[in-house]
Amino acid sequence: MSRRGLVAGNWKMNGLTGAADTLVGGILKGLEQRKGKNICEVLVCPPFTAIQAVGKKIAGSAVKLGGQNMSEHKPGAHTGEITGQMLTDIGCTYVILGHSERRSMYGEDSQLVARKMVAAYRDGLTPIVCIGETLQERESGKTLDVIRDQVSAIFPNLPADEAKRQQLVLAYEPVWAIGTGKTATPEQAQEVHAFIRKMLVDQLGNDTASKVRILYGGSVKPDNAAVIFSKPDVDGGLIGGAALKAEDFLGIIDGFQG
Ligand code: PGA
């Protein structure tokens, strides 16, 4: 299996420019100390207002830059929105789409997320599409049904281009594990990741399915990262709270090395 691990920091609505600078400075320093080690791909997704400053700071490093959301529309009269092109313009190569906070607080459904994915590809970004069940859905035995619905929505909207399909990143984030300190067990994560992988195989064929990365997100910390990342279909993590402390984020990156 030739999937490169990816650890992505989702800073959410945190960080004025000064704090963002300090945080990314700490990450860069830690990565410098790990130079020569075979570490995973590292991505930071600051709030929009800090992206440019963070981008300048990471210039020349291996750290990648991403947005946390974008509009599905082309440029025009959409007050308060931004296009994918605006993200690429300031150095982003990734964008997180359909995070559960966007789905639950801002009414984003799987169809909208699929349209945003189309726009992200069009604008030259790699989409990280988030999926995951609520506690109620898990407790009523509906986890895999919810995942099936959320993942199915993106298939008709994937580009025909094979290389672009292989770039796709999915992030399984059980809603009940986000910011709660409750992590899915490695077995729970692997069960869902394997289910998603099987869907990818059925829809896109073995070759593409074996290249698509599936991240786990939800209360990943330095002390639980390694065991979650050790599962065969877990290709890295989408990190919220622990991405706001350089030391913790670096500890999670170390977890990828097993
Ligand atoms: P958490 O958030 O690591 O704070 O649980 C993960 C996420 O929402 O992406």
XYZ file of N, CA and C and ligand atoms in Angstrom:
783
model
N 0.863 -1.196 0.000
C 0.000 0.000 0.000
C 0.895 1.240 0.000
N 0.655 2.117 -0.954
C 1.576 3.247 -1.054
C 0.876 4.562 -0.720
N 0.352 4.636 0.472
C -0.300 5.889 0.857
C 0.588 6.626 1.840
N 0.852 7.876 1.527
C 1.671 8.664 2.458
C 0.766 9.186 3.568
N 1.192 9.047 4.807
C 0.403 9.533 5.930
C 0.229 11.044 5.886
N -0.875 11.500 6.429
C -1.160 12.943 6.460
C -1.697 13.304 7.842
N -1.058 14.259 8.480
C -1.597 14.797 9.733
C -1.945 16.257 9.486
N -3.225 16.573 9.660
C -3.732 17.912 9.339
C -4.258 18.590 10.593
N -3.853 19.821 10.794
C -4.342 20.590 11.936
C -5.479 21.503 11.512
N -6.630 21.307 12.124
C -7.794 22.153 11.867
C -7.899 23.130 13.033
N -7.451 24.349 12.802
C -7.396 25.314 13.907
C -8.771 25.880 14.247
N -9.745 25.614 13.426
C -11.112 26.119 13.635
C -11.075 27.641 13.826
N -11.980 28.176 14.655
C -12.046 29.643 14.785
C -11.151 30.091 15.940
N -9.872 29.751 15.826
C -8.911 30.086 16.871
C -7.661 30.695 16.253
N -7.167 31.731 16.883
C -5.862 32.245 16.499
C -5.895 33.594 15.811
N -5.530 34.632 16.586
C -5.234 35.930 15.976
C -3.866 35.777 15.316
N -3.480 36.749 14.522
C -2.253 36.559 13.741
C -1.029 36.285 14.630
N -0.971 36.944 15.779
C 0.192 36.742 16.668
C 0.263 35.303 17.168
N -0.873 34.786 17.608
C -0.898 33.412 18.137
C -0.626 32.411 17.019
N -1.144 32.703 15.838
C -0.937 31.801 14.694
C 0.549 31.742 14.349
N 1.186 32.893 14.433
C 2.613 32.976 14.137
C 3.423 32.147 15.143
N 3.062 32.289 16.406
C 3.771 31.536 17.446
C 3.567 30.033 17.243
N 2.317 29.666 16.973
C 1.998 28.247 16.806
C 2.766 27.636 15.632
N 2.702 28.301 14.497
C 3.364 27.708 13.328
C 4.893 27.751 13.499
N 5.363 28.759 14.214
C 6.803 28.827 14.508
C 7.233 27.611 15.321
N 6.414 27.248 16.299
C 6.710 26.079 17.141
C 6.691 24.793 16.322
N 5.736 24.715 15.412
C 5.636 23.509 14.560
C 6.880 23.402 13.668
N 7.256 24.522 13.083
C 8.429 24.515 12.188
C 9.694 24.123 12.942
N 9.815 24.657 14.154
C 11.004 24.347 14.969
C 11.055 22.844 15.269
N 9.918 22.312 15.648
C 9.849 20.875 15.957
C 10.154 20.021 14.736
N 9.680 20.457 13.582
C 9.927 19.669 12.364
C 11.394 19.727 11.976
N 11.994 20.882 12.227
C 13.425 21.048 11.957
C 14.231 20.035 12.787
N 13.797 19.865 14.036
C 14.491 18.898 14.912
C 14.304 17.462 14.431
N 13.271 17.250 13.661
C 12.993 15.886 13.147
C 13.540 15.685 11.735
N 14.295 16.631 11.281
C 14.831 16.563 9.923
C 15.566 15.244 9.688
N 15.337 14.661 8.526
C 16.006 13.393 8.236
C 15.155 12.204 8.607
N 14.180 12.429 9.512
C 13.271 11.336 9.879
C 12.196 11.220 8.812
N 11.676 10.042 8.686
C 10.676 9.790 7.669
C 9.284 10.158 8.197
N 8.983 11.472 8.223
C 7.698 11.852 8.811
C 6.611 11.966 7.739
N 5.386 12.016 8.238
C 4.237 12.071 7.316
C 4.107 13.490 6.743
N 3.185 13.617 5.819
C 2.866 14.943 5.278
C 2.162 15.747 6.384
N 2.497 17.016 6.471
C 1.935 17.863 7.535
C 1.183 19.034 6.898
N -0.034 19.248 7.384
C -0.890 20.306 6.840
C -1.436 21.146 7.984
N -1.458 22.462 7.800
C -2.146 23.312 8.782
C -3.266 24.077 8.083
N -4.399 24.174 8.758
C -5.570 24.888 8.225
C -5.969 25.974 9.209
N -5.337 27.149 9.100
C -5.641 28.256 10.014
C -6.969 28.910 9.630
N -7.503 29.775 10.503
C -8.669 30.562 10.078
C -8.274 31.454 8.896
N -9.249 31.842 8.097
C -8.955 32.597 6.866
C -8.017 33.778 7.092
N -8.269 34.499 8.200
C -7.519 35.745 8.422
C -6.040 35.515 8.716
N -5.684 34.296 9.083
C -4.274 34.024 9.410
C -3.563 33.234 8.312
N -4.288 32.822 7.286
C -3.683 31.934 6.278
C -2.464 32.577 5.625
N -2.624 33.831 5.247
C -1.550 34.455 4.486
C -0.266 34.583 5.325
N -0.435 35.016 6.567
C 0.738 35.170 7.442
C 1.385 33.812 7.702
N 0.562 32.803 7.939
C 1.107 31.461 8.182
C 1.809 30.966 6.914
N 1.207 31.251 5.757
C 1.793 30.848 4.478
C 3.181 31.431 4.285
N 3.341 32.680 4.671
C 4.665 33.314 4.525
C 5.671 32.627 5.431
N 5.220 32.294 6.623
C 6.116 31.678 7.602
C 6.562 30.276 7.169
N 5.662 29.527 6.543
C 6.029 28.141 6.182
C 6.681 28.057 4.798
N 6.781 29.182 4.119
C 7.368 29.162 2.768
C 8.729 28.482 2.794
N 8.945 27.574 1.878
C 10.223 26.871 1.809
C 10.280 25.636 2.691
N 9.281 25.455 3.555
C 9.243 24.247 4.390
C 8.342 23.220 3.714
N 8.254 22.035 4.330
C 7.406 20.983 3.733
C 5.962 21.094 4.209
N 5.699 22.030 5.126
C 4.345 22.133 5.680
C 3.387 22.686 4.622
N 2.224 22.050 4.508
C 1.224 22.484 3.524
C 0.172 23.350 4.204
N -0.545 24.090 3.363
C -1.509 25.063 3.861
C -2.905 24.740 3.309
N -3.920 24.876 4.161
C -5.273 24.594 3.686
C -6.299 25.519 4.293
N -7.466 25.602 3.655
C -8.599 26.341 4.196
C -9.522 25.383 4.941
N -10.430 25.964 5.729
C -11.360 25.135 6.513
C -12.723 25.019 5.858
N -12.919 25.791 4.800
C -14.225 25.822 4.137
C -14.071 26.697 2.904
N -15.006 26.605 1.980
C -15.031 27.511 0.826
C -16.427 27.479 0.232
N -16.669 28.404 -0.674
C -17.971 28.460 -1.327
C -18.017 27.501 -2.505
N -19.213 27.074 -2.859
C -19.357 26.244 -4.062
C -19.515 27.126 -5.298
N -19.635 28.449 -5.090
C -19.915 29.350 -6.204
C -18.668 29.922 -6.842
N -18.887 30.416 -8.062
C -17.828 31.155 -8.735
C -17.813 32.581 -8.168
N -16.756 33.369 -8.443
C -16.698 34.730 -7.892
C -17.956 35.522 -8.251
N -18.387 36.354 -7.346
C -19.575 37.151 -7.620
C -20.208 37.651 -6.341
N -21.499 37.895 -6.405
C -22.210 38.511 -5.293
C -22.576 37.471 -4.231
N -21.621 37.143 -3.387
C -21.846 36.172 -2.305
C -21.163 36.714 -1.056
N -21.785 37.705 -0.476
C -21.204 38.400 0.670
C -20.757 37.425 1.765
N -19.535 37.589 2.199
C -19.036 36.788 3.311
C -18.446 35.451 2.910
N -18.487 35.138 1.627
C -17.969 33.842 1.172
C -16.604 34.006 0.488
N -15.899 32.906 0.323
C -14.652 32.964 -0.439
C -14.570 31.771 -1.404
N -13.881 31.979 -2.504
C -13.745 30.901 -3.499
C -12.487 30.081 -3.228
N -12.450 28.940 -3.864
C -11.257 28.107 -3.769
C -10.051 28.800 -4.377
N -10.323 29.566 -5.425
C -9.225 30.287 -6.078
C -8.575 31.287 -5.132
N -9.391 31.870 -4.256
C -8.837 32.807 -3.271
C -7.907 32.064 -2.319
N -8.227 30.807 -2.070
C -7.355 30.002 -1.206
C -6.055 29.631 -1.935
N -6.183 29.205 -3.180
C -4.952 28.837 -3.906
C -4.075 30.070 -4.106
N -4.728 31.206 -4.294
C -4.012 32.468 -4.513
C -3.050 32.800 -3.361
N -3.408 32.361 -2.158
C -2.535 32.668 -1.004
C -1.804 31.417 -0.516
N -1.722 30.431 -1.392
C -0.826 29.306 -1.106
C -1.450 28.023 -0.605
N -2.785 27.990 -0.540
C -3.410 26.749 -0.056
C -3.408 25.679 -1.143
N -3.237 24.449 -0.712
C -3.359 23.322 -1.639
C -4.471 22.368 -1.208
N -4.965 22.533 -0.005
C -6.031 21.675 0.524
C -7.200 22.528 1.009
N -8.369 21.907 1.114
C -9.491 22.554 1.796
C -10.332 21.489 2.496
N -10.680 21.774 3.739
C -11.566 20.876 4.501
C -13.003 21.191 4.080
N -13.774 20.168 3.809
C -15.170 20.385 3.399
C -16.107 19.512 4.237
N -17.265 20.074 4.557
C -18.299 19.294 5.236
C -17.932 18.845 6.632
N -17.117 19.650 7.318
C -16.835 19.328 8.715
C -18.165 19.240 9.471
N -18.224 18.391 10.475
C -19.521 18.189 11.157
C -20.036 19.480 11.775
N -19.111 20.389 12.155
C -19.595 21.672 12.693
C -20.280 22.482 11.607
N -19.827 22.362 10.384
C -20.485 23.068 9.275
C -21.821 22.386 8.948
N -21.818 21.062 9.045
C -23.068 20.348 8.751
C -24.119 20.667 9.817
N -23.700 20.634 11.115
C -24.708 20.797 12.163
C -25.036 22.261 12.462
N -24.068 23.162 12.353
C -24.347 24.559 12.736
C -24.715 25.431 11.554
N -24.299 25.047 10.357
C -24.517 25.918 9.198
C -25.302 25.230 8.086
N -25.967 24.153 8.462
C -26.912 23.505 7.555
C -26.316 22.921 6.288
N -25.048 22.553 6.310
C -24.470 21.970 5.088
C -24.875 20.502 4.992
N -25.476 20.123 3.878
C -25.818 18.717 3.706
C -24.861 18.078 2.698
N -25.007 16.787 2.504
C -24.051 16.055 1.663
C -24.060 16.533 0.222
N -25.211 17.032 -0.253
C -25.270 17.527 -1.633
C -24.457 18.808 -1.774
N -24.606 19.696 -0.786
C -23.824 20.937 -0.816
C -22.324 20.608 -0.712
N -22.001 19.689 0.154
C -20.595 19.306 0.321
C -20.045 18.764 -1.000
N -20.869 17.979 -1.699
C -20.434 17.426 -2.999
C -20.205 18.554 -4.011
N -21.065 19.569 -3.980
C -20.873 20.700 -4.916
C -19.600 21.483 -4.561
N -19.372 21.616 -3.283
C -18.140 22.306 -2.870
C -16.913 21.510 -3.320
N -17.033 20.184 -3.276
C -15.912 19.346 -3.721
C -15.625 19.591 -5.207
N -16.675 19.693 -5.997
C -16.503 19.971 -7.435
C -15.754 21.297 -7.603
N -16.181 22.304 -6.839
C -15.558 23.631 -6.945
C -14.102 23.586 -6.476
N -13.836 22.797 -5.447
C -12.466 22.699 -4.929
C -11.544 22.103 -5.986
N -11.986 21.011 -6.609
C -11.172 20.403 -7.678
C -10.972 21.403 -8.818
N -12.062 22.074 -9.177
C -11.987 23.042 -10.281
C -10.943 24.118 -9.990
N -10.870 24.519 -8.722
C -9.958 25.597 -8.348
C -8.559 25.097 -7.983
N -8.318 23.813 -8.175
C -6.969 23.283 -7.974
C -6.637 22.894 -6.544
N -7.670 22.669 -5.739
C -7.435 22.272 -4.343
C -7.715 20.786 -4.152
N -7.042 20.191 -3.201
C -7.346 18.816 -2.816
C -8.392 18.862 -1.704
N -9.569 18.289 -1.938
C -10.600 18.326 -0.902
C -10.387 17.273 0.181
N -10.631 17.678 1.408
C -10.677 16.728 2.529
C -12.139 16.688 2.958
N -12.838 15.666 2.554
C -14.284 15.613 2.812
C -14.535 14.863 4.124
N -15.201 15.558 5.053
C -15.448 14.980 6.374
C -16.798 14.270 6.420
N -16.804 13.152 7.125
C -18.017 12.369 7.302
C -18.022 11.831 8.722
N -19.179 11.447 9.218
C -19.204 10.881 10.573
C -20.599 10.880 11.145
N -20.813 9.962 12.068
C -22.145 9.783 12.664
C -22.239 10.482 14.012
N -23.459 10.817 14.422
C -23.676 11.380 15.748
C -23.745 10.227 16.765
N -23.746 10.604 18.036
C -23.836 9.582 19.088
C -25.151 8.808 18.970
N -26.218 9.566 18.711
C -27.533 8.929 18.601
C -27.554 7.922 17.448
N -26.939 8.320 16.348
C -26.888 7.408 15.193
C -26.070 6.161 15.522
N -24.963 6.362 16.240
C -24.156 5.183 16.609
C -24.933 4.288 17.550
N -25.566 4.905 18.552
C -26.255 4.085 19.549
C -27.462 3.358 18.969
N -28.009 3.904 17.893
C -29.145 3.178 17.289
C -28.683 2.278 16.135
N -27.384 2.020 16.089
C -26.873 1.043 15.115
C -26.858 1.526 13.681
N -26.873 2.867 13.494
C -26.962 3.383 12.125
C -25.636 3.891 11.554
N -24.553 3.673 12.282
C -23.275 4.264 11.859
C -22.964 4.006 10.386
N -22.993 2.749 9.981
C -22.557 2.443 8.616
C -23.549 2.963 7.568
N -24.832 3.049 7.947
C -25.830 3.622 7.011
C -25.532 5.100 6.769
N -25.212 5.808 7.851
C -24.917 7.243 7.742
C -23.660 7.443 6.889
N -22.662 6.639 7.168
C -21.405 6.750 6.410
C -21.667 6.440 4.933
N -22.465 5.406 4.692
C -22.764 5.037 3.293
C -23.426 6.214 2.570
N -24.405 6.843 3.225
C -25.107 7.976 2.597
C -24.149 9.135 2.325
N -23.327 9.455 3.318
C -22.441 10.620 3.170
C -21.371 10.383 2.095
N -20.844 9.163 2.056
C -19.795 8.883 1.067
C -20.408 8.751 -0.335
N -21.586 8.121 -0.408
C -22.232 7.925 -1.721
C -22.475 9.251 -2.427
N -22.775 10.290 -1.641
C -23.121 11.587 -2.235
C -21.978 12.179 -3.057
N -20.756 11.765 -2.751
C -19.647 12.406 -3.478
C -19.291 11.677 -4.774
N -19.642 10.401 -4.895
C -19.194 9.640 -6.079
C -19.624 10.253 -7.413
N -20.908 10.644 -7.565
C -21.298 11.182 -8.872
C -20.597 12.494 -9.203
N -20.007 13.127 -8.209
C -19.387 14.435 -8.412
C -17.864 14.390 -8.515
N -17.307 13.211 -8.444
C -15.848 13.121 -8.559
C -15.419 13.410 -9.993
N -14.282 14.052 -10.177
C -13.823 14.310 -11.546
C -13.478 12.991 -12.253
N -13.536 13.004 -13.568
C -13.219 11.785 -14.325
C -11.723 11.488 -14.262
N -10.944 12.529 -14.114
C -9.493 12.412 -14.110
C -9.005 11.514 -12.956
N -8.341 10.448 -13.354
C -7.902 9.439 -12.381
C -6.960 10.019 -11.314
N -6.030 10.862 -11.755
C -5.063 11.432 -10.808
C -5.781 12.284 -9.756
N -6.796 13.011 -10.202
C -7.548 13.843 -9.255
C -8.345 12.977 -8.289
N -8.897 11.891 -8.788
C -9.646 10.988 -7.908
C -8.751 10.426 -6.812
N -7.526 10.119 -7.206
C -6.599 9.523 -6.242
C -6.147 10.517 -5.176
N -6.290 11.812 -5.511
C -5.908 12.857 -4.542
C -6.909 12.979 -3.396
N -8.148 12.556 -3.656
C -9.220 12.744 -2.671
C -8.780 12.290 -1.278
N -9.152 13.089 -0.283
C -8.915 12.696 1.103
C -10.269 12.683 1.803
N -10.540 11.625 2.555
C -11.752 11.563 3.366
C -11.328 11.618 4.825
N -12.153 12.222 5.650
C -11.839 12.253 7.082
C -13.039 11.702 7.840
N -12.838 10.539 8.472
C -13.903 9.979 9.302
C -13.798 10.590 10.683
N -14.821 11.356 11.042
C -14.821 12.018 12.338
C -16.150 11.754 13.032
N -16.182 10.754 13.923
C -17.424 10.526 14.661
C -17.768 11.796 15.440
N -18.968 12.307 15.271
C -19.325 13.606 15.870
C -19.166 13.560 17.391
N -19.477 12.405 17.969
C -19.407 12.264 19.431
C -17.969 12.271 19.956
N -17.014 12.188 19.069
C -15.602 12.166 19.501
C -14.930 13.517 19.310
N -15.612 14.445 18.632
C -14.968 15.728 18.311
C -15.002 16.663 19.512
N -13.834 16.995 20.001
C -13.716 17.960 21.095
C -14.269 17.467 22.419
N -14.545 16.169 22.526
C -15.173 15.639 23.739
C -14.195 14.892 24.625
N -13.016 14.581 24.080
C -12.073 13.759 24.828
C -12.376 12.273 24.662
N -13.511 11.955 24.040
C -13.834 10.536 23.777
C -13.322 10.187 22.389
N -12.447 9.225 22.317
C -11.927 8.825 21.007
C -12.563 7.506 20.620
N -12.787 7.316 19.337
C -13.201 5.989 18.892
C -12.063 5.035 19.227
N -12.383 3.805 19.565
C -11.297 2.847 19.772
C -10.656 2.598 18.403
N -9.413 2.168 18.398
C -8.775 1.881 17.107
C -9.609 0.886 16.291
N -10.267 -0.039 16.972
C -11.084 -1.037 16.270
C -12.322 -0.396 15.657
N -12.948 0.528 16.421
C -14.122 1.235 15.866
C -13.717 2.049 14.643
N -12.576 2.723 14.747
C -12.113 3.530 13.616
C -11.835 2.628 12.419
N -11.105 1.538 12.649
C -10.749 0.637 11.543
C -12.008 0.048 10.890
N -13.004 -0.262 11.694
C -14.232 -0.847 11.121
C -14.847 0.112 10.093
N -14.937 1.385 10.469
C -15.546 2.357 9.552
C -14.611 2.645 8.375
N -13.327 2.761 8.661
C -12.378 3.032 7.568
C -12.392 1.892 6.544
N -12.457 0.659 7.035
C -12.479 -0.494 6.115
C -13.769 -0.478 5.292
N -14.851 -0.069 5.923
C -16.141 0.027 5.227
C -16.056 1.073 4.105
N -15.439 2.206 4.430
C -15.275 3.270 3.416
C -14.369 2.769 2.285
N -13.288 2.073 2.665
C -12.357 1.563 1.645
C -13.091 0.612 0.701
N -13.953 -0.207 1.268
C -14.690 -1.168 0.441
C -15.618 -0.419 -0.533
N -16.244 0.653 -0.036
C -17.093 1.459 -0.930
C -16.257 2.041 -2.072
N -15.056 2.498 -1.717
C -14.169 3.079 -2.741
C -13.770 2.024 -3.770
N -13.479 0.829 -3.297
C -13.107 -0.259 -4.212
C -14.275 -0.540 -5.156
N -15.481 -0.659 -4.588
C -16.654 -0.990 -5.408
C -16.948 0.089 -6.442
N -16.759 1.342 -6.056
C -17.128 2.450 -6.952
C -16.006 2.874 -7.895
N -14.783 2.818 -7.417
C -13.678 3.426 -8.170
C -12.616 2.427 -8.600
N -12.741 1.207 -8.129
C -11.755 0.186 -8.487
C -10.604 0.155 -7.491
N -9.922 -0.961 -7.508
C -8.849 -1.210 -6.545
C -7.740 -0.182 -6.553
N -7.321 0.176 -7.756
C -6.154 1.041 -7.869
C -6.408 2.397 -7.201
N -7.520 3.028 -7.596
C -7.848 4.335 -7.005
C -8.110 4.187 -5.509
N -8.887 3.177 -5.153
C -9.255 2.998 -3.739
C -8.022 2.820 -2.855
N -6.986 2.219 -3.407
C -5.796 1.986 -2.580
C -4.953 3.255 -2.429
N -5.280 4.286 -3.206
C -4.508 5.537 -3.118
C -5.209 6.604 -2.262
N -6.538 6.544 -2.184
C -7.288 7.563 -1.436
C -6.970 7.450 0.059
N -6.652 8.586 0.660
C -6.326 8.555 2.081
C -7.571 8.808 2.935
N -7.677 8.031 3.983
C -8.801 8.190 4.912
C -8.217 8.542 6.279
N -8.490 9.767 6.725
C -7.975 10.236 8.016
C -8.997 9.942 9.106
N -8.519 9.810 10.328
C -9.431 9.726 11.477
C -9.351 11.043 12.237
N -10.480 11.525 12.697
C -10.479 12.728 13.526
C -11.447 12.580 14.687
N -11.103 13.191 15.805
C -11.951 13.144 16.997
C -11.101 12.833 18.207
N -10.701 13.910 18.911
C -9.921 13.782 20.148
C -8.634 12.975 19.993
N -7.984 13.137 18.844
C -6.655 12.522 18.695
C -5.656 13.341 19.507
N -4.850 12.646 20.290
C -3.852 13.283 21.158
C -2.525 12.534 20.977
N -1.431 13.123 21.489
C -0.148 12.425 21.329
C -0.171 11.005 21.901
N -0.935 10.811 22.986
C -0.884 9.478 23.607
C -1.818 8.439 22.983
N -2.676 8.840 22.077
C -3.506 7.806 21.432
C -3.286 7.740 19.916
N -2.480 8.675 19.397
C -2.319 8.755 17.935
C -1.701 7.486 17.348
N -0.619 7.019 17.961
C 0.131 5.907 17.360
C -0.735 4.663 17.184
N -1.536 4.372 18.198
C -2.320 3.132 18.124
C -3.452 3.262 17.089
N -4.017 4.461 16.969
C -5.064 4.664 15.944
C -4.427 4.605 14.551
N -3.296 5.275 14.415
C -2.628 5.325 13.099
C -2.070 3.959 12.678
N -1.955 3.054 13.646
C -1.386 1.741 13.298
C -2.385 0.871 12.537
N -3.644 1.277 12.524
C -4.657 0.462 11.834
C -4.480 0.582 10.310
N -4.706 -0.517 9.606
C -4.326 -0.546 8.178
C -5.029 0.474 7.284
N -6.270 0.836 7.621
C -6.971 1.780 6.744
C -7.007 3.202 7.294
N -6.251 3.443 8.354
C -6.173 4.799 8.914
C -4.882 5.430 8.388
N -5.047 6.473 7.592
C -3.890 7.040 6.877
C -3.421 8.361 7.462
N -3.865 8.649 8.681
C -3.444 9.881 9.323
C -4.599 10.471 10.104
N -4.475 11.741 10.490
C -5.493 12.325 11.351
C -5.838 13.760 10.999
N -7.079 14.110 11.320
C -7.517 15.505 11.258
C -7.655 15.937 12.717
N -6.844 16.894 13.096
C -6.659 17.201 14.513
C -7.219 18.580 14.831
N -8.076 18.663 15.848
C -8.634 19.949 16.252
C -7.871 20.517 17.434
N -8.395 20.282 18.645
C -7.824 20.874 19.854
C -6.316 20.700 19.980
N -5.851 19.493 19.738
C -4.418 19.223 19.931
C -3.545 19.851 18.843
N -4.185 20.410 17.812
C -3.387 21.081 16.764
C -3.055 22.511 17.169
N -3.617 22.951 18.305
C -3.397 24.331 18.737
C -2.183 24.460 19.651
N -1.580 23.335 19.987
C -0.345 23.360 20.774
C 0.719 22.663 19.959
N 1.781 23.387 19.643
C 2.813 22.823 18.758
C 3.319 21.485 19.283
N 3.538 21.431 20.594
C 4.104 20.207 21.170
C 3.175 19.010 20.968
N 1.881 19.238 21.172
C 0.915 18.143 21.003
C 0.812 17.737 19.533
N 0.762 18.739 18.668
C 0.635 18.449 17.229
C 1.852 17.641 16.760
N 3.028 18.045 17.234
C 4.255 17.320 16.871
C 4.243 15.906 17.431
N 3.705 15.768 18.643
C 3.608 14.432 19.255
C 2.718 13.526 18.419
N 1.668 14.103 17.850
C 0.760 13.320 17.000
C 1.463 12.958 15.680
N 2.209 13.898 15.148
C 2.982 13.618 13.924
C 3.955 12.458 14.182
N 4.575 12.474 15.360
C 5.492 11.378 15.726
C 4.747 10.047 15.773
N 3.479 10.108 16.166
C 2.671 8.892 16.255
C 2.557 8.196 14.933
N 2.705 8.916 13.863
C 2.542 8.279 12.560
C 3.689 7.331 12.237
N 4.817 7.542 12.877
C 5.972 6.708 12.538
C 5.900 5.309 13.156
N 4.959 5.142 14.090
C 4.717 3.831 14.671
C 5.815 3.377 15.599
P -10.748 17.471 18.005
O -11.389 17.989 16.636
O -9.394 16.902 17.666
O -10.669 18.688 18.886
O -11.670 16.437 18.543
C -11.219 17.295 15.425
C -11.923 18.020 14.322
O -12.984 18.598 14.569
O -11.446 18.052 13.165
